[in-house]
mmCIF file of C-alpha atoms in Angstrom:
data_model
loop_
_atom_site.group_PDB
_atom_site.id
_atom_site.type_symbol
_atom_site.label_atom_id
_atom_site.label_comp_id
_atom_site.label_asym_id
_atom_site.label_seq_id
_atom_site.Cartn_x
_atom_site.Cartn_y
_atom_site.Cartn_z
ATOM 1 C CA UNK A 41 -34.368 -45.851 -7.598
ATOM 2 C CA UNK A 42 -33.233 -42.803 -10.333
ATOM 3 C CA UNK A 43 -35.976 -40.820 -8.894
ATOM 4 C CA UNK A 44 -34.498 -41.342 -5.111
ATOM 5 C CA UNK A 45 -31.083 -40.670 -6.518
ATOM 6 C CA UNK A 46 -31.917 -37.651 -8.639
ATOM 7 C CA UNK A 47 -34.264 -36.104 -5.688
ATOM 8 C CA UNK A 48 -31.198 -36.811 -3.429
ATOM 9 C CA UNK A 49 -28.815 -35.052 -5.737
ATOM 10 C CA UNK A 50 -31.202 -32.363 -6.589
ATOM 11 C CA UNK A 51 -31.169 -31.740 -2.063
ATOM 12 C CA UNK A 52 -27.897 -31.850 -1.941
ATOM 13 C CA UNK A 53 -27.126 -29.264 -4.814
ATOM 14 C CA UNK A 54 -29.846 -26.747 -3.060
ATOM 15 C CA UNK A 55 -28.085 -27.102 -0.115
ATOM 16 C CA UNK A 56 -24.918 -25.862 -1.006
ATOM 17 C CA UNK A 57 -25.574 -23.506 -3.325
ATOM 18 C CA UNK A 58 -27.478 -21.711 -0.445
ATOM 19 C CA UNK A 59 -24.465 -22.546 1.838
ATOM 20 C CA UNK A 60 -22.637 -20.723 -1.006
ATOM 21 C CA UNK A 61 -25.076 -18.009 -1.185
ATOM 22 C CA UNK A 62 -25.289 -17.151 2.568
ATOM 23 C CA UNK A 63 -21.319 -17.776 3.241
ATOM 24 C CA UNK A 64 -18.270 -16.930 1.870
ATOM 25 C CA UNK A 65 -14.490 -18.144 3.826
ATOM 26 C CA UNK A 66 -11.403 -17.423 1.534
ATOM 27 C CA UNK A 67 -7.851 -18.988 3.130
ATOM 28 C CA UNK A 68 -4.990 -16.420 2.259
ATOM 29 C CA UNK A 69 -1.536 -16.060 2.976
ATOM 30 C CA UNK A 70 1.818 -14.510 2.389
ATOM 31 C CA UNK A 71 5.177 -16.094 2.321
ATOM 32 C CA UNK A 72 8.494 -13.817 2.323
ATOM 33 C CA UNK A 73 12.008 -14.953 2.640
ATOM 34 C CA UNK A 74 15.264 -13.843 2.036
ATOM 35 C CA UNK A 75 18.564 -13.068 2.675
ATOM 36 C CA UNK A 76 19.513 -10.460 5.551
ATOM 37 C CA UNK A 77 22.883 -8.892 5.977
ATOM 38 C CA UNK A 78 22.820 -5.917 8.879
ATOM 39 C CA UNK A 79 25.875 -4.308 10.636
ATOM 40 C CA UNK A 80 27.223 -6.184 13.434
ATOM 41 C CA UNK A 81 25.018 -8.880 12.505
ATOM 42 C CA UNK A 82 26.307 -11.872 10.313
ATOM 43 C CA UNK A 83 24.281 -13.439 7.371
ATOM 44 C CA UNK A 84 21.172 -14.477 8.059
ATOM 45 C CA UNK A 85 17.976 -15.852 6.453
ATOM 46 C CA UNK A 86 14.589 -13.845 7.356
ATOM 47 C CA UNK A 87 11.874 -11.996 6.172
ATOM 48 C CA UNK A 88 11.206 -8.464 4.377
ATOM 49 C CA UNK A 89 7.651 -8.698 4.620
ATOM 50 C CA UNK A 90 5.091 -10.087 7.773
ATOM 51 C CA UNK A 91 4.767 -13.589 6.785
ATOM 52 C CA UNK A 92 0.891 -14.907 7.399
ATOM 53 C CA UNK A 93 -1.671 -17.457 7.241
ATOM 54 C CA UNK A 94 -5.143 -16.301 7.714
ATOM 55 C CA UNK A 95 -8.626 -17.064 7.266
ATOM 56 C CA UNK A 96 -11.728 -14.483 6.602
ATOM 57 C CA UNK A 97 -14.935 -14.274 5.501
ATOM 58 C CA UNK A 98 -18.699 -13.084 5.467
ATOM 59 C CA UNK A 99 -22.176 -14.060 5.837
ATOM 60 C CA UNK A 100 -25.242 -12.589 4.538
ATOM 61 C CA UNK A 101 -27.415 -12.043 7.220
ATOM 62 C CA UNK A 102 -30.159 -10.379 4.693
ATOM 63 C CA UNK A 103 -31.532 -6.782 3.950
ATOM 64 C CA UNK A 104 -27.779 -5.560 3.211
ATOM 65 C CA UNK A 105 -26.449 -6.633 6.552
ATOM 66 C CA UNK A 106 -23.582 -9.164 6.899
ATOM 67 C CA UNK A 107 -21.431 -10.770 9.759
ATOM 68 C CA UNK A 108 -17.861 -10.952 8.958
ATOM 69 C CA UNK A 109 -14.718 -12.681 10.955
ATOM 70 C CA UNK A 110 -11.012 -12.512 10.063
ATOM 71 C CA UNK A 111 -8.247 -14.383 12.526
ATOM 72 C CA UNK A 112 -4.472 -13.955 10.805
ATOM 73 C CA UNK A 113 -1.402 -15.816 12.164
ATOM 74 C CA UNK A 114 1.881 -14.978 11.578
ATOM 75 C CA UNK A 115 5.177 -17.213 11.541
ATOM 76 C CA UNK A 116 8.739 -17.082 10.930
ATOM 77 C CA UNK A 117 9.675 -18.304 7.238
ATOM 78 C CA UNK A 118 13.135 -20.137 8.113
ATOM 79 C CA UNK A 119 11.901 -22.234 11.472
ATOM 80 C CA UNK A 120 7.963 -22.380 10.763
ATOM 81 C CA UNK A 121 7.199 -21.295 14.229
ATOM 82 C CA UNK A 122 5.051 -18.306 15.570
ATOM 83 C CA UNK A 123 5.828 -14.902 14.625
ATOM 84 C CA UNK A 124 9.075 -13.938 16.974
ATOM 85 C CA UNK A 125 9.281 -10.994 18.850
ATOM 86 C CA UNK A 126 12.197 -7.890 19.379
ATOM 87 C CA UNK A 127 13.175 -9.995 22.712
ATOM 88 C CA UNK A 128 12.725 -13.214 21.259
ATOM 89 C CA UNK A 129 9.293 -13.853 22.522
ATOM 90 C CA UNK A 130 6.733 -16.545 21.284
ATOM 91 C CA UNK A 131 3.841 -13.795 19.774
ATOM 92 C CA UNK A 132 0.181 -15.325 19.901
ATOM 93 C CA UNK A 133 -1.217 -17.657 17.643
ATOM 94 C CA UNK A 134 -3.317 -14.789 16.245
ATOM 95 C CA UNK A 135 -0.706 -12.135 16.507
ATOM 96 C CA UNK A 136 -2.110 -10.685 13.366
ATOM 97 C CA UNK A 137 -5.898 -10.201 14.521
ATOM 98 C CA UNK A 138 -9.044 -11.663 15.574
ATOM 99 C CA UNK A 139 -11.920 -10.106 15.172
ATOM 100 C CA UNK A 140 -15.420 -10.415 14.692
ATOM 101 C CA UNK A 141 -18.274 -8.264 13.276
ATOM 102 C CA UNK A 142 -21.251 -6.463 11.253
ATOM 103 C CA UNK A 143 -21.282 -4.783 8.546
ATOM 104 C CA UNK A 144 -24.504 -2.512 6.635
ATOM 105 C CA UNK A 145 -25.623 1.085 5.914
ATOM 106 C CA UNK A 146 -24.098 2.381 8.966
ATOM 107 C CA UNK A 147 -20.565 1.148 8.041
ATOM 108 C CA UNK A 148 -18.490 -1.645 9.766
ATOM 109 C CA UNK A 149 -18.142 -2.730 13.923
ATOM 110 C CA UNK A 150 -15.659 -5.358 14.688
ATOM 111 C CA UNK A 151 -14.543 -6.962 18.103
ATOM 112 C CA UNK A 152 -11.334 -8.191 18.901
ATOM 113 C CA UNK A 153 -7.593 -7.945 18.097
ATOM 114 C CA UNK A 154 -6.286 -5.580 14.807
ATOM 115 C CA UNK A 155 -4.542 -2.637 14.012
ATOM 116 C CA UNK A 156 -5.199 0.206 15.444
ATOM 117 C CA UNK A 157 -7.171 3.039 13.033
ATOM 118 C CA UNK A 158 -3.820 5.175 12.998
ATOM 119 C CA UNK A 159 -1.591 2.286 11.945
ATOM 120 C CA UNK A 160 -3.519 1.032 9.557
ATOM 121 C CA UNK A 161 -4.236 4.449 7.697
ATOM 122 C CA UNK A 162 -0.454 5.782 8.365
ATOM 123 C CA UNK A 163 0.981 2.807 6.502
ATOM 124 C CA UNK A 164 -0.414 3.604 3.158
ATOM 125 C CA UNK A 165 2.009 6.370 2.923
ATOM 126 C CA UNK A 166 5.164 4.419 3.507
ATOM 127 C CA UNK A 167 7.311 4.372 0.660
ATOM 128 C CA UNK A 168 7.827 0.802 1.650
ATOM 129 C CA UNK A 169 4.088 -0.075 1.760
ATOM 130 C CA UNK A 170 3.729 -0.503 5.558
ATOM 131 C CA UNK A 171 6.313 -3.167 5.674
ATOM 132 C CA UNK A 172 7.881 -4.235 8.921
ATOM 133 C CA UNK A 173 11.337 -4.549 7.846
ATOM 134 C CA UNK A 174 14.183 -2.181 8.865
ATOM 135 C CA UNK A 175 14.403 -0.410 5.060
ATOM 136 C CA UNK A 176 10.979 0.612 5.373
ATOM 137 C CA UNK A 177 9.784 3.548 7.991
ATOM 138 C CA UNK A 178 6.301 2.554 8.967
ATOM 139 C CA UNK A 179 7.337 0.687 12.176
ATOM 140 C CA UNK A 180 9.724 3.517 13.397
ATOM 141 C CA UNK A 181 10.032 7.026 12.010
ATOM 142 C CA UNK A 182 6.315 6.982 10.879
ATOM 143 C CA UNK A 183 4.650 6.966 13.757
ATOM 144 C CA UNK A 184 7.857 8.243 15.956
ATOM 145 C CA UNK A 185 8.805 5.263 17.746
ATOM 146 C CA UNK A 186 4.873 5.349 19.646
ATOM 147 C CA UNK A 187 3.730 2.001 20.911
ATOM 148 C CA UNK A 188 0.212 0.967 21.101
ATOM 149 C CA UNK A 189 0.167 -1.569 23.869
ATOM 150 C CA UNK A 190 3.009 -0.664 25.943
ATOM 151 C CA UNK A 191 1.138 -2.443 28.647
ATOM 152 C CA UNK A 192 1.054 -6.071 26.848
ATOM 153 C CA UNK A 193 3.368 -8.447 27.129
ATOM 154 C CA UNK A 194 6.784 -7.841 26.251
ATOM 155 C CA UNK A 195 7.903 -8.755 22.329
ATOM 156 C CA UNK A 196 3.932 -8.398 20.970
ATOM 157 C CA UNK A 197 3.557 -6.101 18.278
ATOM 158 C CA UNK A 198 3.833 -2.331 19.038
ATOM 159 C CA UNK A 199 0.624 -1.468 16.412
ATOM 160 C CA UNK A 200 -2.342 -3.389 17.767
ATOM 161 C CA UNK A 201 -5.314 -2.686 19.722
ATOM 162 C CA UNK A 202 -6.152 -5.870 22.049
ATOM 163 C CA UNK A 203 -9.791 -6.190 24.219
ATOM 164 C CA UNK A 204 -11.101 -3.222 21.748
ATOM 165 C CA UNK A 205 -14.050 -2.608 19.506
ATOM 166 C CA UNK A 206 -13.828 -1.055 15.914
ATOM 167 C CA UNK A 207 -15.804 1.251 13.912
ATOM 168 C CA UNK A 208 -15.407 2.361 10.147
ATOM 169 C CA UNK A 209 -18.193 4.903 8.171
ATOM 170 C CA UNK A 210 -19.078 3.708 4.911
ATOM 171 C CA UNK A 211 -17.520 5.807 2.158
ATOM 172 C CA UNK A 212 -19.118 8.882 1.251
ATOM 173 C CA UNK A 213 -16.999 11.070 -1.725
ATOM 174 C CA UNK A 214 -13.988 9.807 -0.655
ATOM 175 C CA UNK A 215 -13.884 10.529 3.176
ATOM 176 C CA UNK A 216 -13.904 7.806 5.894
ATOM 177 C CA UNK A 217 -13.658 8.285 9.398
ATOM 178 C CA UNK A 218 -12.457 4.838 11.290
ATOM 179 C CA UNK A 219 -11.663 4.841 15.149
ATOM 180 C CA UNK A 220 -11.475 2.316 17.594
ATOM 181 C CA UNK A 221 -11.672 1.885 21.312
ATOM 182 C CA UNK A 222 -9.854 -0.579 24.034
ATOM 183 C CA UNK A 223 -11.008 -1.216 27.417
ATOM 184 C CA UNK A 224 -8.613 -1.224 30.220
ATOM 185 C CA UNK A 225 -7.938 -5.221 31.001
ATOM 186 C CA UNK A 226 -4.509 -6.354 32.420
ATOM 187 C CA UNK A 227 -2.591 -7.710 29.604
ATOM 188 C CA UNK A 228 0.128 -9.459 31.455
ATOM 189 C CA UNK A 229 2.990 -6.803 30.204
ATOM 190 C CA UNK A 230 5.929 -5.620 32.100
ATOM 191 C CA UNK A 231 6.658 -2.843 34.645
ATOM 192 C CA UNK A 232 6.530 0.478 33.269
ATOM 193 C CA UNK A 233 8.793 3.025 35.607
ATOM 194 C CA UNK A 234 7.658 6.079 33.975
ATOM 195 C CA UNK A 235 7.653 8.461 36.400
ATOM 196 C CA UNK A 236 8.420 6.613 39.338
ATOM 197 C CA UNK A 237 10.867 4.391 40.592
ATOM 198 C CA UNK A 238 12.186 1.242 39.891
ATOM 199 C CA UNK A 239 10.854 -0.159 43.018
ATOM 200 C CA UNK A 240 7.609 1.698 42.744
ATOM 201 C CA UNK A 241 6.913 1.679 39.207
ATOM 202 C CA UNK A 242 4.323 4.227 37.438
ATOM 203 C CA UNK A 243 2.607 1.143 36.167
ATOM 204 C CA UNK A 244 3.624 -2.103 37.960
ATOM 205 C CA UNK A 245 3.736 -5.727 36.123
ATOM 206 C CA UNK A 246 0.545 -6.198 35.191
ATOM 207 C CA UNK A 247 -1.135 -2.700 35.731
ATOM 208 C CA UNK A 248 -4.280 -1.799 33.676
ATOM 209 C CA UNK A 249 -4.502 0.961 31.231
ATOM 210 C CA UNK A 250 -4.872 4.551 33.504
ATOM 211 C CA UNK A 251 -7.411 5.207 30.654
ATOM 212 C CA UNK A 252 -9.392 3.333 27.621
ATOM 213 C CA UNK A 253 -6.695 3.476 24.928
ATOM 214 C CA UNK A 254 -8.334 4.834 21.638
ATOM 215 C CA UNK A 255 -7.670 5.848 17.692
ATOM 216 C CA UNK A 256 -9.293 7.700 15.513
ATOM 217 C CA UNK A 257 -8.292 8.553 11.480
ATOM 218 C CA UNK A 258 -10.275 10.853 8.977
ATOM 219 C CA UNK A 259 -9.246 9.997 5.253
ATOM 220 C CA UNK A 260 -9.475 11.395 1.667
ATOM 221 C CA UNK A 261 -8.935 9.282 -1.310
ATOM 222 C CA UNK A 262 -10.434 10.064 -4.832
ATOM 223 C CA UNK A 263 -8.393 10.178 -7.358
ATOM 224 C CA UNK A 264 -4.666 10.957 -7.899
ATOM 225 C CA UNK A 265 -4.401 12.668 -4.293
ATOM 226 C CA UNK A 266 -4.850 10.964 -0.893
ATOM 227 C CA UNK A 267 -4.828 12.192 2.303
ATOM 228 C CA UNK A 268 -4.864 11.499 6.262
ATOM 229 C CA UNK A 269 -5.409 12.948 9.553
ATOM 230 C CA UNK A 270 -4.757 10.689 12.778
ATOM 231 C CA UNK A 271 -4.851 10.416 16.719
ATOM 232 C CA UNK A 272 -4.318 8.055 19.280
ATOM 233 C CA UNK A 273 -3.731 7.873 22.983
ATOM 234 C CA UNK A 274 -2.217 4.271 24.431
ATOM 235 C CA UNK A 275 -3.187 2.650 27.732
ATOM 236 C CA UNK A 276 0.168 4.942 29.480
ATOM 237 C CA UNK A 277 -1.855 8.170 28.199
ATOM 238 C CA UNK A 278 0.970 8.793 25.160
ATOM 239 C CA UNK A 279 -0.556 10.586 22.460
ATOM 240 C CA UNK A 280 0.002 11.279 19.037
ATOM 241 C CA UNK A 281 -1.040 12.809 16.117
ATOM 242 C CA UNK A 282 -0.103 12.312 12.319
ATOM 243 C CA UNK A 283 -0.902 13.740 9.153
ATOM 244 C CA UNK A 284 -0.230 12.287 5.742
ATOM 245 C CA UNK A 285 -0.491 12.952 1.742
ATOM 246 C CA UNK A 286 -0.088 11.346 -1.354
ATOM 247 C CA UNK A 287 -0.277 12.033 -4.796
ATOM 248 C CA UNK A 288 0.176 9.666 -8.373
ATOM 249 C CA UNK A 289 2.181 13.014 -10.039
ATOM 250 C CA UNK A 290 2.103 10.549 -13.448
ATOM 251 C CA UNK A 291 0.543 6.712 -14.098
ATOM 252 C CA UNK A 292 4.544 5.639 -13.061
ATOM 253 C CA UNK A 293 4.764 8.101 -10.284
ATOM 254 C CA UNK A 294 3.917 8.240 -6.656
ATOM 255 C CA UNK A 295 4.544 10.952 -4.349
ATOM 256 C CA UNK A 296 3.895 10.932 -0.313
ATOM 257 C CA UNK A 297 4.426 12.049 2.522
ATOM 258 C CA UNK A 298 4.195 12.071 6.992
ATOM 259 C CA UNK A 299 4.456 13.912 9.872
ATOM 260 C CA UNK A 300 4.040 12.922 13.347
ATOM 261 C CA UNK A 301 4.179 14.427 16.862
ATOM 262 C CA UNK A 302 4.201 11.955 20.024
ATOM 263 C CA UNK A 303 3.605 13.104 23.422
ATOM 264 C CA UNK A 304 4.753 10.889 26.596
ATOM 265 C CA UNK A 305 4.515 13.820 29.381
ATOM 266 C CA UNK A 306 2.222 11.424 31.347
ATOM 267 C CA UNK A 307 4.781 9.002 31.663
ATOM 268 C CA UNK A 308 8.317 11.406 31.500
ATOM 269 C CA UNK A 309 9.797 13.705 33.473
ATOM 270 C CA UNK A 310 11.724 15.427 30.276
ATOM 271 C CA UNK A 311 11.996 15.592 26.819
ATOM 272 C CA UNK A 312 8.909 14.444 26.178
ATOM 273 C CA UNK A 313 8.143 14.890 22.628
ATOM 274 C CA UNK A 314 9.339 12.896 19.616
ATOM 275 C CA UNK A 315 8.595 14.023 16.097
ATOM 276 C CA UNK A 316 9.222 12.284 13.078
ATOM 277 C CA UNK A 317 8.720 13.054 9.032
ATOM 278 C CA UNK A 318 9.229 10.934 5.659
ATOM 279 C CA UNK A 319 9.026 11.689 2.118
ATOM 280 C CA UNK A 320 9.042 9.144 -0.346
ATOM 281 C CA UNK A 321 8.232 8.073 -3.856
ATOM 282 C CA UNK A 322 7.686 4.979 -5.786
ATOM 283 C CA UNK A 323 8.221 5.026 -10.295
ATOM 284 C CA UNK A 324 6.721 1.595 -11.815
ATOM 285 C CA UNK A 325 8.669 0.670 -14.847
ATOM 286 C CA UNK A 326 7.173 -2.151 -16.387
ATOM 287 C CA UNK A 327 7.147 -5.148 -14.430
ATOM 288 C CA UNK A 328 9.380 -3.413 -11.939
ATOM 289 C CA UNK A 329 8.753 -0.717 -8.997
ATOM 290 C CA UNK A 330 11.921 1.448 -7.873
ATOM 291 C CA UNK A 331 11.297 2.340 -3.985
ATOM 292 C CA UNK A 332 12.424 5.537 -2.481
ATOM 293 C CA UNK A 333 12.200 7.328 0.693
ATOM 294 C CA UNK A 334 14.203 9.790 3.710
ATOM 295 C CA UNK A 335 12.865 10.394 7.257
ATOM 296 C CA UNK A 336 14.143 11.945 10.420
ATOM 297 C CA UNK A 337 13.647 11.415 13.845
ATOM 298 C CA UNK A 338 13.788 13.720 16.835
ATOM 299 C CA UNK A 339 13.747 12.457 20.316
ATOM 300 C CA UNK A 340 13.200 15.986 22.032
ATOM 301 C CA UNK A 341 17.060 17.257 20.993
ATOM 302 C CA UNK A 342 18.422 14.579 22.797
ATOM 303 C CA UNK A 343 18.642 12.439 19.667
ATOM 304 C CA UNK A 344 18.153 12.507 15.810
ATOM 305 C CA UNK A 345 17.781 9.621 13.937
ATOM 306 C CA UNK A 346 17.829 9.911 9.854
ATOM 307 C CA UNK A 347 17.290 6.977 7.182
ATOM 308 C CA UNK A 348 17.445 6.819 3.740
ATOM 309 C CA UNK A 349 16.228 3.370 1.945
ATOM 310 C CA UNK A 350 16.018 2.157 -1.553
ATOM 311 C CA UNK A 351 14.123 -0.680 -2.814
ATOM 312 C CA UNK A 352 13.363 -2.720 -6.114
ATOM 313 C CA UNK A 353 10.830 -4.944 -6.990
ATOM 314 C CA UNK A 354 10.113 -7.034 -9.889
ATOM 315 C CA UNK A 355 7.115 -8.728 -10.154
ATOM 316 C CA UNK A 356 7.284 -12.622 -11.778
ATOM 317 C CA UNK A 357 3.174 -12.345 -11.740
ATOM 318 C CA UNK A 358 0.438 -10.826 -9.713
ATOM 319 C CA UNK A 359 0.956 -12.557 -6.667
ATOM 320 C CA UNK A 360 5.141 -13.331 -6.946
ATOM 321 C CA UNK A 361 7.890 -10.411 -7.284
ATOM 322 C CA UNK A 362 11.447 -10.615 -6.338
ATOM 323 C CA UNK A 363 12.855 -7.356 -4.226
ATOM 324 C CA UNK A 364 16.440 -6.164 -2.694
ATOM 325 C CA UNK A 365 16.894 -3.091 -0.562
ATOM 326 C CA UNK A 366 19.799 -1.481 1.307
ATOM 327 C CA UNK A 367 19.057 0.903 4.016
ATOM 328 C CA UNK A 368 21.083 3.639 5.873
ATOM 329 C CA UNK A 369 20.262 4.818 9.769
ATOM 330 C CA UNK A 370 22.285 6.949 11.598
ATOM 331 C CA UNK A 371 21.439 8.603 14.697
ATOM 332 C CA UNK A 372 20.435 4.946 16.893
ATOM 333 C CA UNK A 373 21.009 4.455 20.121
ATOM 334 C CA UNK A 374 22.073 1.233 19.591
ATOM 335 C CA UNK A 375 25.735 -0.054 19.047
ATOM 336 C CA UNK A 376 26.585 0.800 16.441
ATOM 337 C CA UNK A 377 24.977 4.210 16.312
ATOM 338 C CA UNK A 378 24.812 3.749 12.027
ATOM 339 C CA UNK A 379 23.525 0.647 10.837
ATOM 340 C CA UNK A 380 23.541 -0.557 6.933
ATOM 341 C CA UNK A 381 20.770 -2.756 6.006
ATOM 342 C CA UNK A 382 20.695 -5.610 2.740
ATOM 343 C CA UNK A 383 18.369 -7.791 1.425
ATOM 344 C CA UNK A 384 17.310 -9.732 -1.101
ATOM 345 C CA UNK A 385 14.460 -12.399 -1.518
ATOM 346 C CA UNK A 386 10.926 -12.872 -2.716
ATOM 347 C CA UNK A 387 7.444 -11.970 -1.909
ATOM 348 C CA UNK A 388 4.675 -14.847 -3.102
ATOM 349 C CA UNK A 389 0.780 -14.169 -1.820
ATOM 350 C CA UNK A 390 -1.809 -16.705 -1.762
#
């Protein structure tokens, strides 16, 4: 009977430590609340940061190859529901991405939902870290107001490929070239008049792409400098292009910087082009990180938008810091044309 029970326990032990050995799934998360106060808005409770529950991991397939899936939900931290979009719509369960993949030698090749290359690289030179709230710059002046998807459905995110394949080249010395590729599908997304007519609509409810959407980002990073070089035409056939730098001027000091041009002649009559810069910095101070940064925006001459943000963070551990900001833009469109942002709250990662 010990024997049985030892060459039972023995079985099961092999088993999963080559379970363990062959595949990996970590659980991770974010949570971000706090308090919002915006003019013409009252008091409200929301979020600084994306708020998300996700799930990755990785597979060794053998001789340095590996399969690898990542699917990332987001939510809103006051109701618990699914991520809310700028019209109030329900976003997808997997509104962060889903996507599926190899990785070896020749780099990495994913299927599914994500960022697009430009997004992704572009954010890591917001003063703000790529956050989505309205004191940072990624979502807006960063990439000048350019939409990824403007033929999905109305409220989804305006920075994801969907229906698209990824690639990204190992790194050699520093440099990495990533790009990525979307087929045409009908997402479901709204009219888009564009050119023609409200009745007869450049790109009617429903239309597919008038050409594979795609990305593509060369980057530098080795050392105290950073830098990044970006395209990316959408399924309307806007394009733009960004470059971006940064530099750690001292241990406590970081220095960047973005510029970005956006062309919609495909889909506009006039005033076409929108280009947008930001220069920011970020000075650690112990357990605390002071957040800096000023952009401007210019629709074509027919509008300028400028921002200046400041931010503070002070971390309570690795994965739990406390932040407030308070925001300035001037220039909107929107009533009222200058808008004062405040918030306060905390950051915890899981």
């Amino acid at each position: 009977m010990k024997h049985s029970l030892m060459a039972v326990a023995l079985l099961g032990a092999f088993a999963a430590g080559t379970v363990q050995a062959q595949t990996a799934v970590q659980i991770y998360g974010t949570v971000d609340a706090g308090i919002i106060k915006r003019s013409g808005q009252t008091l409200n409770i929301g979020k600084r940061a994306s708020n998300t529950l996700g799930f990755k991991g990785t597979e060794e397939l053998g001789n340095g190859l590996k399969a690898l899936f990542q699917l990332e939900m987001r939510y809103e931290p006051d109701t618990g529901t699914n991520e809310i979009g700028a019209n109030g719509t329900q976003r997808p369960l997997f509104q962060g991405q889903s996507r599926v993949g190899l990785q070896g030698d020749f780099g990495m090749v994913r299927i599914g939902r994500g960022l697009t290359p430009l997004h992704e690289t572009i954010g890591a030179f917001d003063p703000f870290h790529a956050s989505p709230s309205p004191a940072g710059f990624w979502t807006d002046l960063s990439v000048a107001g350019y939409t990824s998807q403007p033929l999905d459905v109305a409220g989804y995110s305006n920075n994801r490929f969907s229906n698209a394949v990824w690639y990204n080249s190992p790194l050699q010395s520093g440099f990495q070239v990533n790009a990525a590729v979307a087929t045409k599908e009908n997402s479901g997304g709204p009219a888009v008049v564009g050119r023609g007519t409200a009745a007869a609509p450049q790109y009617p409810a429903g239309a597919e792409a008038s050409a594979n959407p795609f990305s593509i980002t060369g980057t530098y990073n080795n050392g105290p400098a950073a830098f990044m070089a970006g395209y990316e035409r959408n399924a309307i056939e806007s394009k733009i292009w960004s470059i971006g730098a940064s530099l750690a001027a001292t241990p406590e000091l970081k220095l960047m910087g973005t510029y970005s041009k956006q062309d919609q002649e495909h889909s506009r009559i006039a005033n076409a082009n929108t280009t947008a810069w930001v220069l920011g910095a970020n000075y650690t101070m112990g357990p605390g990180k002071l957040l800096a940064g000023y952009g401007q925006k210019d629709v074509d001459g027919l509008q300028k938008v400028k921002q200046f943000s400041l931010g503070y963070e002070y971390s309570l551990s690795k994965r739990t810091y406390l932040y407030v900001d308070a925001s300035r833009k001037k220039g909107t469109t929107a009533i009222p044309s200058t808008v004062n942002h405040y918030d306060v709250g905390v950051n915890h990662s899981f």
